[in-house]
PDB file of C-alpha atoms in Angstrom:
ATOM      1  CA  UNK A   1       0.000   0.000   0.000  1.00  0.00           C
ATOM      2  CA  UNK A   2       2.803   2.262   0.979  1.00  0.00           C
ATOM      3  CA  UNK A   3       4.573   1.546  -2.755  1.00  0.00           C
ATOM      4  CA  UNK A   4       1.214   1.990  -4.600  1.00  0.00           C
ATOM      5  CA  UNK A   5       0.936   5.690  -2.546  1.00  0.00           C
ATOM      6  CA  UNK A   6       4.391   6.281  -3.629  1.00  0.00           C
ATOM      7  CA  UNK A   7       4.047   5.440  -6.954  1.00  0.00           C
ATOM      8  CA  UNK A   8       0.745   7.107  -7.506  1.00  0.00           C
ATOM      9  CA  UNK A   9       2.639  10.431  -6.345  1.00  0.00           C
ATOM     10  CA  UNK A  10       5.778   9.929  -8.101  1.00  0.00           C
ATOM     11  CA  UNK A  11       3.799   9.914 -11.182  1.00  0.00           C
ATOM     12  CA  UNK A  12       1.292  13.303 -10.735  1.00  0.00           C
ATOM     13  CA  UNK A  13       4.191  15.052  -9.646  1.00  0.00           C
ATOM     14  CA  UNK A  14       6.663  13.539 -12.163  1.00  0.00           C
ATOM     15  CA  UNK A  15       3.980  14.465 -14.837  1.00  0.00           C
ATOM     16  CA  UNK A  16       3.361  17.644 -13.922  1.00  0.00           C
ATOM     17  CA  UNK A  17       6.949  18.827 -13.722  1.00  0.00           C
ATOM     18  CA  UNK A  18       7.372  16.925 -16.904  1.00  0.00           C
ATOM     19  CA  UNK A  19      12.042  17.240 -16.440  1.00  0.00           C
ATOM     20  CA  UNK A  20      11.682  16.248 -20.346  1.00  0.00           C
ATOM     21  CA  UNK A  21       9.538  19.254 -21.755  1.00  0.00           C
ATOM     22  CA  UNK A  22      11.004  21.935 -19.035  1.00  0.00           C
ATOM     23  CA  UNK A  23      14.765  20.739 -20.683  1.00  0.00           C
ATOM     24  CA  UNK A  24      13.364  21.713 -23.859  1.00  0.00           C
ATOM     25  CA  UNK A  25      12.658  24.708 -22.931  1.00  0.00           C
ATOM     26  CA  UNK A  26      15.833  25.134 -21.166  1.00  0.00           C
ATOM     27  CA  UNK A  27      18.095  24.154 -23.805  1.00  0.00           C
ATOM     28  CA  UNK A  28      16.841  26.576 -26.184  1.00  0.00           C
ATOM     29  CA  UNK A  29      16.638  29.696 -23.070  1.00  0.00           C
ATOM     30  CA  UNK A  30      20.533  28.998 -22.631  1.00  0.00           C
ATOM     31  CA  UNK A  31      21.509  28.283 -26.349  1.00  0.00           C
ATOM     32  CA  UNK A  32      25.066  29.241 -26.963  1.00  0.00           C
ATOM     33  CA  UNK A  33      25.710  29.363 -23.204  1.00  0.00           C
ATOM     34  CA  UNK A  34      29.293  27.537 -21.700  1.00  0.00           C
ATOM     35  CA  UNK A  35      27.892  24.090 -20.625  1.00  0.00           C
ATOM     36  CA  UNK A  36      29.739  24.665 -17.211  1.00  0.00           C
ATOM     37  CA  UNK A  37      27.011  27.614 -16.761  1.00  0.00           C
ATOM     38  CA  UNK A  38      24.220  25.714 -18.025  1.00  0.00           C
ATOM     39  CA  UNK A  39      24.843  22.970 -15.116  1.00  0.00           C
ATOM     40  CA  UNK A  40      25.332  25.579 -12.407  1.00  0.00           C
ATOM     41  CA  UNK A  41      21.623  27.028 -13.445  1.00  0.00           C
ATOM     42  CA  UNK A  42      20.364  23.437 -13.130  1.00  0.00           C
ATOM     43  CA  UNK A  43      21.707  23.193 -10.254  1.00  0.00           C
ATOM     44  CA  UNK A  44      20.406  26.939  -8.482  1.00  0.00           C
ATOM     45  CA  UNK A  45      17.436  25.945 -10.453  1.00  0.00           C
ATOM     46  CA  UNK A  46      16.380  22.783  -8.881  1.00  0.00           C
ATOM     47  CA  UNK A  47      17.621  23.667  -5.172  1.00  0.00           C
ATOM     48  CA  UNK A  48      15.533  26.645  -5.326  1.00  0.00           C
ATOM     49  CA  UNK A  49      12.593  24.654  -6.830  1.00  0.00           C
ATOM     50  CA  UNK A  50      12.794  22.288  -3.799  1.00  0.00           C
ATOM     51  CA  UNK A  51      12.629  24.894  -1.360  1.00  0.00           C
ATOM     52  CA  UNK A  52       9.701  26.405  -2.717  1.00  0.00           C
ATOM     53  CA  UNK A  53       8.116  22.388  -3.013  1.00  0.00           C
ATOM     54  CA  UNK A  54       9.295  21.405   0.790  1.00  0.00           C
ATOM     55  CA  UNK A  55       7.982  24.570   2.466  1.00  0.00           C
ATOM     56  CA  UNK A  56       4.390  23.912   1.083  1.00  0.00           C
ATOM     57  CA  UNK A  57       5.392  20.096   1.851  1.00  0.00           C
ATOM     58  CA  UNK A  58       5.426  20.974   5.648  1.00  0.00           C
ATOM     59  CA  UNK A  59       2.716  23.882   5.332  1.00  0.00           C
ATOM     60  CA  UNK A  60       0.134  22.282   3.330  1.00  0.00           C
ATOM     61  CA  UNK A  61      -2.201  20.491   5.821  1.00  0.00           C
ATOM     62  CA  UNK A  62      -1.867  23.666   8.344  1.00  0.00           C
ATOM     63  CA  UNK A  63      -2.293  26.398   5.418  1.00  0.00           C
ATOM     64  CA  UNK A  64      -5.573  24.682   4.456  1.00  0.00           C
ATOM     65  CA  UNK A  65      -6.913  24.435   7.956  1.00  0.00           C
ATOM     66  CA  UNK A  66      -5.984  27.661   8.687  1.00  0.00           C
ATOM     67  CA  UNK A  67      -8.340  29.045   5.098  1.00  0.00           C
ATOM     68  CA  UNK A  68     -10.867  26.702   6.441  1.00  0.00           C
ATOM     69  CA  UNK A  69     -10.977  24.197   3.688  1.00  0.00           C
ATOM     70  CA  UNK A  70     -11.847  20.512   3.697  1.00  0.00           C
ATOM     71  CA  UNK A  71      -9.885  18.054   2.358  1.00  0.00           C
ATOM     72  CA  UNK A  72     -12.425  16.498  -0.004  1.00  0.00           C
ATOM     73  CA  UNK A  73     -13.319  20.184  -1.139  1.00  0.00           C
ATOM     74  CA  UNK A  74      -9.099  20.466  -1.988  1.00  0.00           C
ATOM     75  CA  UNK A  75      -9.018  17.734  -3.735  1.00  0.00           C
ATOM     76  CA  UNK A  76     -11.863  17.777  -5.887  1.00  0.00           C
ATOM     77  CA  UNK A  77     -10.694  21.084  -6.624  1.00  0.00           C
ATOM     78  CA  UNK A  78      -6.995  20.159  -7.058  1.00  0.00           C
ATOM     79  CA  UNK A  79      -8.131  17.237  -8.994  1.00  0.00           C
ATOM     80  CA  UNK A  80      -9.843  19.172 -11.448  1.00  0.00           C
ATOM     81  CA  UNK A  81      -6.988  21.590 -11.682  1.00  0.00           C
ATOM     82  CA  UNK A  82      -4.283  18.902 -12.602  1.00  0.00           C
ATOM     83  CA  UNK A  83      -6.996  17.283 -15.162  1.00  0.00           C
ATOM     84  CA  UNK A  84      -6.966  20.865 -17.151  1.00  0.00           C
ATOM     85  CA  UNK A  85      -3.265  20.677 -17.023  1.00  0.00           C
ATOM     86  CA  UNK A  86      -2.977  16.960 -18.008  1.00  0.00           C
ATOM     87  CA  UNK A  87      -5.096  18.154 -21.273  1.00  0.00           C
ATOM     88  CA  UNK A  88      -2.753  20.913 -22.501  1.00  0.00           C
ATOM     89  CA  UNK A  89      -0.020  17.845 -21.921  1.00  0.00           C
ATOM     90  CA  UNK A  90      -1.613  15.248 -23.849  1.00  0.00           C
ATOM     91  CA  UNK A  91      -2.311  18.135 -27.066  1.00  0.00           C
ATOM     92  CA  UNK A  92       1.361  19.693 -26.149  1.00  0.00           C
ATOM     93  CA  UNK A  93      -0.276  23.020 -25.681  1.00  0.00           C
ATOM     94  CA  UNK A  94       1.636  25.474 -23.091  1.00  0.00           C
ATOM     95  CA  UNK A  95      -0.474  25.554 -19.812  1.00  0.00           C
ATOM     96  CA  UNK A  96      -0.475  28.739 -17.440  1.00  0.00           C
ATOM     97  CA  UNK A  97       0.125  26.200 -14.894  1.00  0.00           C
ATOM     98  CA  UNK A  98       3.394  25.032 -14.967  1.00  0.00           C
ATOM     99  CA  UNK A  99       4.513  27.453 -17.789  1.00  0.00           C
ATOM    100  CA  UNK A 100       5.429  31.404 -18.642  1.00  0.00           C
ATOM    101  CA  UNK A 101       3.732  34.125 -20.820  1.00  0.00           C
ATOM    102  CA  UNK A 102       5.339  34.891 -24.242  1.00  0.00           C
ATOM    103  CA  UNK A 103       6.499  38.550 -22.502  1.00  0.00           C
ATOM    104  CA  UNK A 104       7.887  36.448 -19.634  1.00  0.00           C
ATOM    105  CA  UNK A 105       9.501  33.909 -22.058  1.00  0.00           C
ATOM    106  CA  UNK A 106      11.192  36.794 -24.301  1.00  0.00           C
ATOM    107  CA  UNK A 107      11.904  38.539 -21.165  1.00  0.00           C
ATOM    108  CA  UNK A 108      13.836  35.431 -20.185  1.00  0.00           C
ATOM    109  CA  UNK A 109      16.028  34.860 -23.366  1.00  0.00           C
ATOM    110  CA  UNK A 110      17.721  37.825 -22.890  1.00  0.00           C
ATOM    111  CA  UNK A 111      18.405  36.757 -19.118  1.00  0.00           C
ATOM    112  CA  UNK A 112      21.919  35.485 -18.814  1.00  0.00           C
ATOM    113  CA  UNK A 113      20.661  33.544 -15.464  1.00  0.00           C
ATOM    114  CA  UNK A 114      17.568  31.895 -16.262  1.00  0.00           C
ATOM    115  CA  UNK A 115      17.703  29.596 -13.089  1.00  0.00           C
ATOM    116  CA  UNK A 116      15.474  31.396 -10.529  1.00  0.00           C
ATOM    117  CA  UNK A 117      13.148  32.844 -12.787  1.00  0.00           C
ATOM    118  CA  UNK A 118      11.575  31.232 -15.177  1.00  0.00           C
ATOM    119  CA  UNK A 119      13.487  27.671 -14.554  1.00  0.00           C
ATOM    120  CA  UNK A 120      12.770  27.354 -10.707  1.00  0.00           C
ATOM    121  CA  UNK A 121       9.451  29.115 -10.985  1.00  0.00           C
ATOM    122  CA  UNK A 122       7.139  28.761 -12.676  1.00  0.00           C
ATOM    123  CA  UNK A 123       8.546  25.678 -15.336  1.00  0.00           C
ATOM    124  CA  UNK A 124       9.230  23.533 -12.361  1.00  0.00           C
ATOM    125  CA  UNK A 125       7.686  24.972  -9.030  1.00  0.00           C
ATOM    126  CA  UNK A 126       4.680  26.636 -10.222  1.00  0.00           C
ATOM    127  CA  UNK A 127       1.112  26.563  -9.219  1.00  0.00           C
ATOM    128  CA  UNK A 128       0.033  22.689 -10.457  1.00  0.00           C
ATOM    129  CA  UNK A 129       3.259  20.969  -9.039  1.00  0.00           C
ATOM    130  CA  UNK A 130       2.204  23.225  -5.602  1.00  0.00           C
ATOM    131  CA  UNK A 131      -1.223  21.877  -6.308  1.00  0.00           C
ATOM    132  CA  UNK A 132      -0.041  18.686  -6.198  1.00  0.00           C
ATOM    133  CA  UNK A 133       2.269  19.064  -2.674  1.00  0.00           C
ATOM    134  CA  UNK A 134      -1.038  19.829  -1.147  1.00  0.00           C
ATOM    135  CA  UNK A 135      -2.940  17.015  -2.310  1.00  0.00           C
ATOM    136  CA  UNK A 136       0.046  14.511  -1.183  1.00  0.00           C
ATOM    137  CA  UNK A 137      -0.071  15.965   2.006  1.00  0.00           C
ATOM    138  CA  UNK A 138      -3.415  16.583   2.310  1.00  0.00           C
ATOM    139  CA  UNK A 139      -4.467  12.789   3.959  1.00  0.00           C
ATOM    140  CA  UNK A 140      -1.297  12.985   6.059  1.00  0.00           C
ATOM    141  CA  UNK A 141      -0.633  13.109   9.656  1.00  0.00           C
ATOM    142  CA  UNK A 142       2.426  14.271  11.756  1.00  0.00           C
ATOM    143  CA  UNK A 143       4.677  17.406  11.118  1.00  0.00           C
ATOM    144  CA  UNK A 144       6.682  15.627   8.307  1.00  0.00           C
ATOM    145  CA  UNK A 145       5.117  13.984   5.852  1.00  0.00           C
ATOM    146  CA  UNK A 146       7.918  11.222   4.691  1.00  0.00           C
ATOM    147  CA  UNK A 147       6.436   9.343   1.983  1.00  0.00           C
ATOM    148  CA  UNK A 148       5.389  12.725  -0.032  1.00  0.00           C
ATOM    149  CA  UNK A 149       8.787  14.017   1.372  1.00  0.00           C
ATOM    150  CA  UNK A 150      10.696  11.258  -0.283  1.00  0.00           C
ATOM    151  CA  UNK A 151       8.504  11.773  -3.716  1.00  0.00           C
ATOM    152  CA  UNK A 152       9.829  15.310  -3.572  1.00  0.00           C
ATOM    153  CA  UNK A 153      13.433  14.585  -3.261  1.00  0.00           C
ATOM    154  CA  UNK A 154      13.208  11.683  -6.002  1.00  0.00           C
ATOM    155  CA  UNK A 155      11.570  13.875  -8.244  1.00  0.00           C
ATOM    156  CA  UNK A 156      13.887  16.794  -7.864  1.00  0.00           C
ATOM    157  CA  UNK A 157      16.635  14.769  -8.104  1.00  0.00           C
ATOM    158  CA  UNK A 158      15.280  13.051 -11.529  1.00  0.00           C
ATOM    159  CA  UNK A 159      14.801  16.784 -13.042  1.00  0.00           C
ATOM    160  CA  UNK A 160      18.354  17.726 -11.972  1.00  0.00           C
ATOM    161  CA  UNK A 161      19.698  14.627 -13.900  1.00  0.00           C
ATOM    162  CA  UNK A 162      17.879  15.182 -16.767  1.00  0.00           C
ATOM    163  CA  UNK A 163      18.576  19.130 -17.023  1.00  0.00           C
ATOM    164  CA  UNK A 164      22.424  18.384 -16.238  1.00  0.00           C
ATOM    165  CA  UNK A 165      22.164  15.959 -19.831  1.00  0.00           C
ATOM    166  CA  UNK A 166      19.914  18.660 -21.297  1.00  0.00           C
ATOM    167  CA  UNK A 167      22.065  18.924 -24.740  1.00  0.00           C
ATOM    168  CA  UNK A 168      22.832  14.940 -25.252  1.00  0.00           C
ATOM    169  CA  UNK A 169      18.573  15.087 -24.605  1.00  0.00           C
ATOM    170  CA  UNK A 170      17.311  17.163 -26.967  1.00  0.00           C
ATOM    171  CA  UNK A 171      20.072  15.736 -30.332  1.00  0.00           C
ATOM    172  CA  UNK A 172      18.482  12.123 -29.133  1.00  0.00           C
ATOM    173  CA  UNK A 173      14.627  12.979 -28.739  1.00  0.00           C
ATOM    174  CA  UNK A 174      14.140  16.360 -30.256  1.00  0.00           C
ATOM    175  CA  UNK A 175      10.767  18.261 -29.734  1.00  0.00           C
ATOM    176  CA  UNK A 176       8.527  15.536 -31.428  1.00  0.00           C
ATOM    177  CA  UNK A 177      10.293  12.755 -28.975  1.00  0.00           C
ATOM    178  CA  UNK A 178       9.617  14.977 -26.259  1.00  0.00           C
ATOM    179  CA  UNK A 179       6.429  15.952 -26.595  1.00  0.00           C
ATOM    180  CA  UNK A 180       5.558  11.613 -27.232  1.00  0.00           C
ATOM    181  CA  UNK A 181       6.722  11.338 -23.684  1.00  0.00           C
ATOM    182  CA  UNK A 182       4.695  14.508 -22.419  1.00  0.00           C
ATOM    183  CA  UNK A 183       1.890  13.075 -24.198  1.00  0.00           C
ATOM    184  CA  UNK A 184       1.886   9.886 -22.460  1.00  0.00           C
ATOM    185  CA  UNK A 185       2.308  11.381 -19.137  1.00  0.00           C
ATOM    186  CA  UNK A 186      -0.679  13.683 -19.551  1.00  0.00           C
ATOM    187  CA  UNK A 187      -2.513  10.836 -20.080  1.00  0.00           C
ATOM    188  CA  UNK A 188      -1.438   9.012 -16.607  1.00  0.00           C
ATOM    189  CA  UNK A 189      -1.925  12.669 -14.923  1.00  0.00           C
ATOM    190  CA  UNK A 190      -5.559  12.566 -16.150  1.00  0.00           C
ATOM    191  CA  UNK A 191      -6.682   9.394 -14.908  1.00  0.00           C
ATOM    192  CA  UNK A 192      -4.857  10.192 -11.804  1.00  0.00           C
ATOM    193  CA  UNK A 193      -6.606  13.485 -11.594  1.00  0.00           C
ATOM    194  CA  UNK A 194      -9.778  11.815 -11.800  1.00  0.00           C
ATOM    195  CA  UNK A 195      -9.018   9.692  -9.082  1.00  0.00           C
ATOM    196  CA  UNK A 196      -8.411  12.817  -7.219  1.00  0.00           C
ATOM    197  CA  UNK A 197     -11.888  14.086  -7.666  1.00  0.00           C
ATOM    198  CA  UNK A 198     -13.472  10.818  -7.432  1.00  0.00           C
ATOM    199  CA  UNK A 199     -12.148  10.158  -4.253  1.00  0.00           C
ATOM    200  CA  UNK A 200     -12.864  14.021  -2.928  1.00  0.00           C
ATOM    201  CA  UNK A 201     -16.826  13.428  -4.265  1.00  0.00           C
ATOM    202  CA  UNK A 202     -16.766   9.963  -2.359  1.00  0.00           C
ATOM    203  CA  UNK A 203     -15.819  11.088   0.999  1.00  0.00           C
ATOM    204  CA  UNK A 204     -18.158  14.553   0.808  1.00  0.00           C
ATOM    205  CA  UNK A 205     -21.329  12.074  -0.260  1.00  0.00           C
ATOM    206  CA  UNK A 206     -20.243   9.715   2.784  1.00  0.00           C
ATOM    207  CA  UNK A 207     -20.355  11.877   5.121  1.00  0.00           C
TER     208      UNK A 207
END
C-alpha cells in the first residue's frame, strides 16, 4: 500500500513537472551558453525549486486548515486543476500552470541567469506541481510527511539529472520525442486526476 501511494505520487508530480519538456525549454533559453554555466543554473534551479516544493510540503495540511478548507473540497478542486493541465499535456499546448507568458519567455532569453526565474518558478515549481504538494499531504498526519517528502526529493533529483544531460537530450529525442513522452504522461496525470476528484466526491457524499 505504501509503494502503490508512492508510486501514484511519483507519477502526478513527475507528470506535472514533466524534467523532459522543461529541458526543452531550457536548452533553447541557454543556447550558446558555456555548458559549465548551463549545469550551475540546473543546479540553483532545482535547489531553489525544492525549497519552494518542501515549504508547502510541511505547510500544506496547516495552510488549508488555517483558510478553512476541507480536504475532499481540496481535492476535488486540485483534482480538477491537474486534469486541465494533463489536457494541454496530452495536445502539447503550453499551460499557465506550470509554464510562462510569451512577454515572460522573451523577457527570459535575454536573461543570462535563467535559473530562478523562469526555470525554478514557474517551469518547475509553479502553481500545479504546488497543487499537487497539497494534495500529497493533504491525507497525512504528523509534522513531516515522509512518503510525499521522499517523492519530492526523487523527483527533484530526476529533473536535476535530466537538465544536467539537457544537450545529449534534446540531439536524441528532439521536440517531437519529447512531446511523445509529455503526451503519455498527460494521459497518466488525467486518470490520476480523476481519481483525485473521485475520491474528494466519495468522501463529501459519505459523510
Amino acid at each position: 500500500m505504501l509503494l502503490e501511494n508512492y508510486l501514484n505520487n511519483f507519477i502526478v508530480l513527475f507528470s506535472v513537472v514533466d524534467p523532459i519538456g522543461v529541458a526543452w525549454l531550457f536548452g533553447a533559453m541557454t543556447h550558446g551558453t558555456p555548458r559549465r554555466e548551463q549545469r550551475q543554473m540546473a543546479i540553483r534551479a532545482t535547489l531553489f525549486a525544492s525549497g519552494i516544493l518542501l515549504l508547502f510540503l510541511l505547510t500544506g495540511t496547516r495552510l488549508l486548515d488555517w483558510f478553512g478548507i476541507t480536504i475532499p473540497a481540496f481535492r476535488i478542486a486540485g483534482g480538477a486543476l491537474l486534469f486541465l493541465l494533463s489536457i494541454d499535456m496530452v495536445f502539447a499546448r503550453h499551460s499557465g500552470l506550470r509554464s510562462t507568458t510569451t512577454t515572460e519567455r522573451d523577457e527570459a532569453l535575454h536573461k543570462h541567469d535563467v535559473s530562478i526565474f523562469p526555470l525554478a518558478f514557474p517551469l518547475l515549481a509553479g502553481p500545479g506541481a504546488i497543487t499537487t504538494i497539497l494534495l500529497m499531504t493533504s491525507g497525512s498526519t504528523g509534522w513531516i510527511p515522509w512518503s510525499a517528502l521522499l517523492v519530492v526529493v526523487t523527483v527533484i533529483v530526476s529533473t536535476l539529472i535530466v537538465l544536467l544531460f539537457t544537450p545529449a537530450l534534446i540531439r536524441g529525442l528532439g521536440e517531437t520525442g519529447a512531446n511523445v513522452i509529455s503526451r503519455i504522461l498527460g494521459l497518466l496525470l488525467a486518470a490520476l486526476a480523476v481519481q483525485y476528484m473521485v475520491d474528494g466526491v466519495t468522501a463529501v457524499l459519505t459523510r
